[in-house]
XYZ file of C-alpha atoms in Angstrom:
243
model
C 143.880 -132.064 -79.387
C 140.031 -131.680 -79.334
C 138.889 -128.241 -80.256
C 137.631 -126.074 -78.004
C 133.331 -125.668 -78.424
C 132.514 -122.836 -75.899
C 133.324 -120.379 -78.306
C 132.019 -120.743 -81.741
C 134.576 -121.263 -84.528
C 134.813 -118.566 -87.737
C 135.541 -119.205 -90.951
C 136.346 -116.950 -94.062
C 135.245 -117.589 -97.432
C 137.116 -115.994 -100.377
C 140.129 -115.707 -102.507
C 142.258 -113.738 -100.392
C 145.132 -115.903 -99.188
C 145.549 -113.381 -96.245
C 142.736 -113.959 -94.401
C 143.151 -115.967 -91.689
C 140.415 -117.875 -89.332
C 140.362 -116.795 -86.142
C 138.794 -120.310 -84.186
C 137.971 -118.631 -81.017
C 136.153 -115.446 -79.714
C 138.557 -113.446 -77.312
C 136.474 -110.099 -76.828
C 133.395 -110.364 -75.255
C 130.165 -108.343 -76.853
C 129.741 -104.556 -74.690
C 126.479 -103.980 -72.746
C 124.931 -100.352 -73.306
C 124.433 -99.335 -69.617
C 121.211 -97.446 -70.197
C 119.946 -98.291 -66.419
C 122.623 -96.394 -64.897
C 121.936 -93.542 -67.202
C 118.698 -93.479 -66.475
C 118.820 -93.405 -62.876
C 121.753 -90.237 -63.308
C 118.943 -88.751 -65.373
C 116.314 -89.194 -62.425
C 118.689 -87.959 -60.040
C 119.347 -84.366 -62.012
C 115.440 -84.014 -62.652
C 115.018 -84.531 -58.402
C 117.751 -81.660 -58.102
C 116.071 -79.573 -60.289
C 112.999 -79.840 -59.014
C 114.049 -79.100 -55.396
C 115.718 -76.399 -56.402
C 112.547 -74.810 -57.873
C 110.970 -76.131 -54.740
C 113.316 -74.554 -52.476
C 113.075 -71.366 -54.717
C 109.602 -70.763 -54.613
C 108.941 -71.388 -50.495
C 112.174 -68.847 -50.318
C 109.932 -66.441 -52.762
C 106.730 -67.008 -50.854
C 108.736 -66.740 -47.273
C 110.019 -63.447 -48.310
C 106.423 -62.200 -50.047
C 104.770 -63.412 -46.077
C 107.133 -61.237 -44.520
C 106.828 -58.113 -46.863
C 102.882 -58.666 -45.982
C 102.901 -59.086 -42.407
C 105.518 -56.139 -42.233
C 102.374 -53.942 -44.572
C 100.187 -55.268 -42.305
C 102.150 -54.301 -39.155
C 102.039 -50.879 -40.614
C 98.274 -50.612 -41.265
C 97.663 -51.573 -37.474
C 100.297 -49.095 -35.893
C 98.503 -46.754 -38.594
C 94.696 -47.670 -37.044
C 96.244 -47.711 -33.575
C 97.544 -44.084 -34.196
C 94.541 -42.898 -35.375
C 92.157 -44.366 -32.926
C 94.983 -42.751 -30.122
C 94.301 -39.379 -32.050
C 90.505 -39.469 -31.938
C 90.264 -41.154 -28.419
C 92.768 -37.605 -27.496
C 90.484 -35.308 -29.395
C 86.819 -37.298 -28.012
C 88.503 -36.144 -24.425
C 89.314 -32.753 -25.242
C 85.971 -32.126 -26.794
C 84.449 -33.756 -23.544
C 86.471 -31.586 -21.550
C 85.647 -28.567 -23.623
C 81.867 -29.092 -24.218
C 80.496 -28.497 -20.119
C 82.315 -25.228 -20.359
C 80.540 -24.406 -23.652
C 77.430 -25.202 -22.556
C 77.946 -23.534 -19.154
C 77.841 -20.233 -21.454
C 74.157 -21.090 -22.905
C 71.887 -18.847 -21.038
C 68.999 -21.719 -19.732
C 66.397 -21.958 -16.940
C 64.596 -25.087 -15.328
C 61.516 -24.078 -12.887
C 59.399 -26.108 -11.137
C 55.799 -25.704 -9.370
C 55.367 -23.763 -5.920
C 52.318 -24.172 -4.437
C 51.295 -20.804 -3.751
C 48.231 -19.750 -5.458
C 47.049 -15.747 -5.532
C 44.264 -14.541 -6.966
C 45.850 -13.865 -10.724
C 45.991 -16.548 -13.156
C 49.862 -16.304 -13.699
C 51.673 -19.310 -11.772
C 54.670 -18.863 -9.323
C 57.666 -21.090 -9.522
C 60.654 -22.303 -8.170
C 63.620 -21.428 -9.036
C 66.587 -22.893 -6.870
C 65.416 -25.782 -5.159
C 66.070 -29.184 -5.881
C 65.466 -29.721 -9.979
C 65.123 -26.181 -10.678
C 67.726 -23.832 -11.572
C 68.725 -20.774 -13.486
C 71.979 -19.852 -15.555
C 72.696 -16.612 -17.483
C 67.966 -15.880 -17.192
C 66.684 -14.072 -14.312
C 63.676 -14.913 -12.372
C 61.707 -12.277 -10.705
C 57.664 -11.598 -10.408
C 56.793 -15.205 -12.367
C 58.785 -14.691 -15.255
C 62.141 -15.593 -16.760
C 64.212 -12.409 -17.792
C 65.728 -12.841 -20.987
C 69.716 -11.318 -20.750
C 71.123 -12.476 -24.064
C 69.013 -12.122 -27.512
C 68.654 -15.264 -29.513
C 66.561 -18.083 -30.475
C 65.157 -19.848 -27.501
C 63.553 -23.338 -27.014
C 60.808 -22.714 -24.388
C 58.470 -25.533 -22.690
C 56.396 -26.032 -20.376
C 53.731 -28.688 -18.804
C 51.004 -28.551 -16.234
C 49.422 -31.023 -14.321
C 45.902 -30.559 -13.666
C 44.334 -32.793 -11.047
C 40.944 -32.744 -8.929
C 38.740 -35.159 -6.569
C 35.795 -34.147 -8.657
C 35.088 -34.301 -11.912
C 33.146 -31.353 -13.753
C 33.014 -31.631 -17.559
C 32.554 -28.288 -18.466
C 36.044 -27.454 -17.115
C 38.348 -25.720 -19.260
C 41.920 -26.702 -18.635
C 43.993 -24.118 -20.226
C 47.476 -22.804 -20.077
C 49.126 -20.048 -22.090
C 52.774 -19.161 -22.494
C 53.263 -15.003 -22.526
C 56.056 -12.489 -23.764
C 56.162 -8.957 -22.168
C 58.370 -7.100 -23.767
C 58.824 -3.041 -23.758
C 57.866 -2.696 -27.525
C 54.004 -3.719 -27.102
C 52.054 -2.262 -24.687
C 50.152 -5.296 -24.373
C 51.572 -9.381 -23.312
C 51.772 -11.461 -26.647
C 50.410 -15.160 -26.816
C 53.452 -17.299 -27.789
C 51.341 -20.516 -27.132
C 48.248 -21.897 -25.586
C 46.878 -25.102 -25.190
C 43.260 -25.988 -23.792
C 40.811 -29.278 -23.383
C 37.603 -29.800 -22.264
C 37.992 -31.784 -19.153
C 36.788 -35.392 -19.603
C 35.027 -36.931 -16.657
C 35.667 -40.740 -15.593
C 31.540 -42.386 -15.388
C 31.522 -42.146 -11.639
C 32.993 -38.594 -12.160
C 35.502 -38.858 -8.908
C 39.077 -38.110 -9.035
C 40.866 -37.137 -12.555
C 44.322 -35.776 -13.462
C 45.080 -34.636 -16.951
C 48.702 -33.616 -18.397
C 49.084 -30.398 -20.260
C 52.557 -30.116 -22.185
C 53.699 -27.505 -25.228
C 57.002 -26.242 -26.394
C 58.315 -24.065 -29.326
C 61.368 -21.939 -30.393
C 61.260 -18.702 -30.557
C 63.372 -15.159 -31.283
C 63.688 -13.264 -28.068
C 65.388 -10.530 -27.082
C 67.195 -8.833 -24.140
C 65.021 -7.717 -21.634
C 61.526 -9.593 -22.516
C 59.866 -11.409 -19.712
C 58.281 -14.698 -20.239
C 55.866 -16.666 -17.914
C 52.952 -19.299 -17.766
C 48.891 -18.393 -17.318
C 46.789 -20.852 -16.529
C 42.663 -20.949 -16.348
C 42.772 -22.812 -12.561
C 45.467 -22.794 -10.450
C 43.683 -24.464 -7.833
C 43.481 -27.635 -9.881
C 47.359 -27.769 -10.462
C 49.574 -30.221 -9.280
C 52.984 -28.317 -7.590
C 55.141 -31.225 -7.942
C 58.498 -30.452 -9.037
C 58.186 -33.886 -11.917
C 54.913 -32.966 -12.316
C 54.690 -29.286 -13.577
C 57.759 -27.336 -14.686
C 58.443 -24.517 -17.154
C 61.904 -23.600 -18.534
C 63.817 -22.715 -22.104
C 67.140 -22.624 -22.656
C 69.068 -20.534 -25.777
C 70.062 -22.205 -29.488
């Protein structure tokens, strides 16, 4: 019988008579599987890491809706408040004509009548002009309520010739029962300044101030010419109205 050479044969060297020679191989040599165990270790760090994954979009999901649910807050909030200002803005608009309905206040404007005093006439319920909590009577505005008082008043002089020593003047007077005589509360004059052909001019005369008046005094408007005013109601007026 021919031995058998696909497996190699073993032989023991040595004094003990027990040993024996085994001539063939009958186990065959074990492989590590280190592949498979690296692909199960692959597999657990995947799982972990889509856990974390899945952890932290669940954390930020959750943080979004906490901050959209602030922010839903801070706009009903807004939304309230511009509600309560928009409520008080028409209350106070509602309010305020009625409040200033109670302000005693006077608008005139010019009449063209001219006498022979100084002291102009004026208009006082036609058209622009008006007159609220003041009297008007004789040229003057009756003061009914003491206060401060904002008083103006403008004149517009005007002529088709031209003479430079005109003095275009108007003054602003208080009569009141404590002085026997009227009190200057403002004047303003100009020489009159000619155009070189020395035709047709116009010149505009304003003034204003505030001043402490009380019930009863009379105010009204002087001027040096009232032949060279202008009457028209834009053109020369003269009002105040209380603080």
């Amino acid at each position: 019988m021919e031995p058998d050479y696909r497996y190699p044969q073993i032989y023991t060297v040595g004094s003990n008579p027990n040993l024996i020679c085994y001539p063939t191989a009958t186990m065959h040599p074990v492989m590590v599987p280190t592949l498979k165990k690296r692909g199960k270790d692959w597999q657990k760090v995947c799982a972990v890491m889509i856990l974390i994954l899945t952890f932290v979009m669940l954390v930020s999901l959750a943080m979004g809706t906490f901050y959209l649910f602030q922010l839903q807050k801070e706009l009903n909030k807004i939304k309230q408040v511009q509600e309560d200002v928009g409520q008080h803005e028409k209350i106070v608009a509602t309010a305020r004509p009625a409040e200033i309905t109670k302000l005693p206040i006077a608008h005139l404007t010019g009449m063209n009548i001219i006498k022979n005093s100084k002291t102009l006439v004026w208009e006082a319920v036609k058209d622009q002009a008006f007159t609220q909590g003041i009297s008007y009577k004789d040229e003057a505005l009756i003061i009914g309520e003491a206060g401060h008082y904002f008083i103006y008043s403008k004149i517009y002089f005007r002529g088709l010739v031209c003479k430079s020593d005109t003095l275009l003047e108007q003054t602003v007077f208080k009569r009141t029962d404590r002085y026997p005589n009227d009190l200057e509360l403002m004047i303003t004059r100009s020489d009159n300044h000619c155009p070189v052909n020395g035709g047709k001019w116009l010149r505009n005369s304003f003034q204003a101030g505030i001043f402490y008046l009380l019930k009863g005094d009379r105010i009204y408007v002087n001027v040096s010419n009232p032949a060279l005013v202008n009457f028209d109601q834009f053109n020369t007026f003269f009002g105040l109205h209380k603080l």
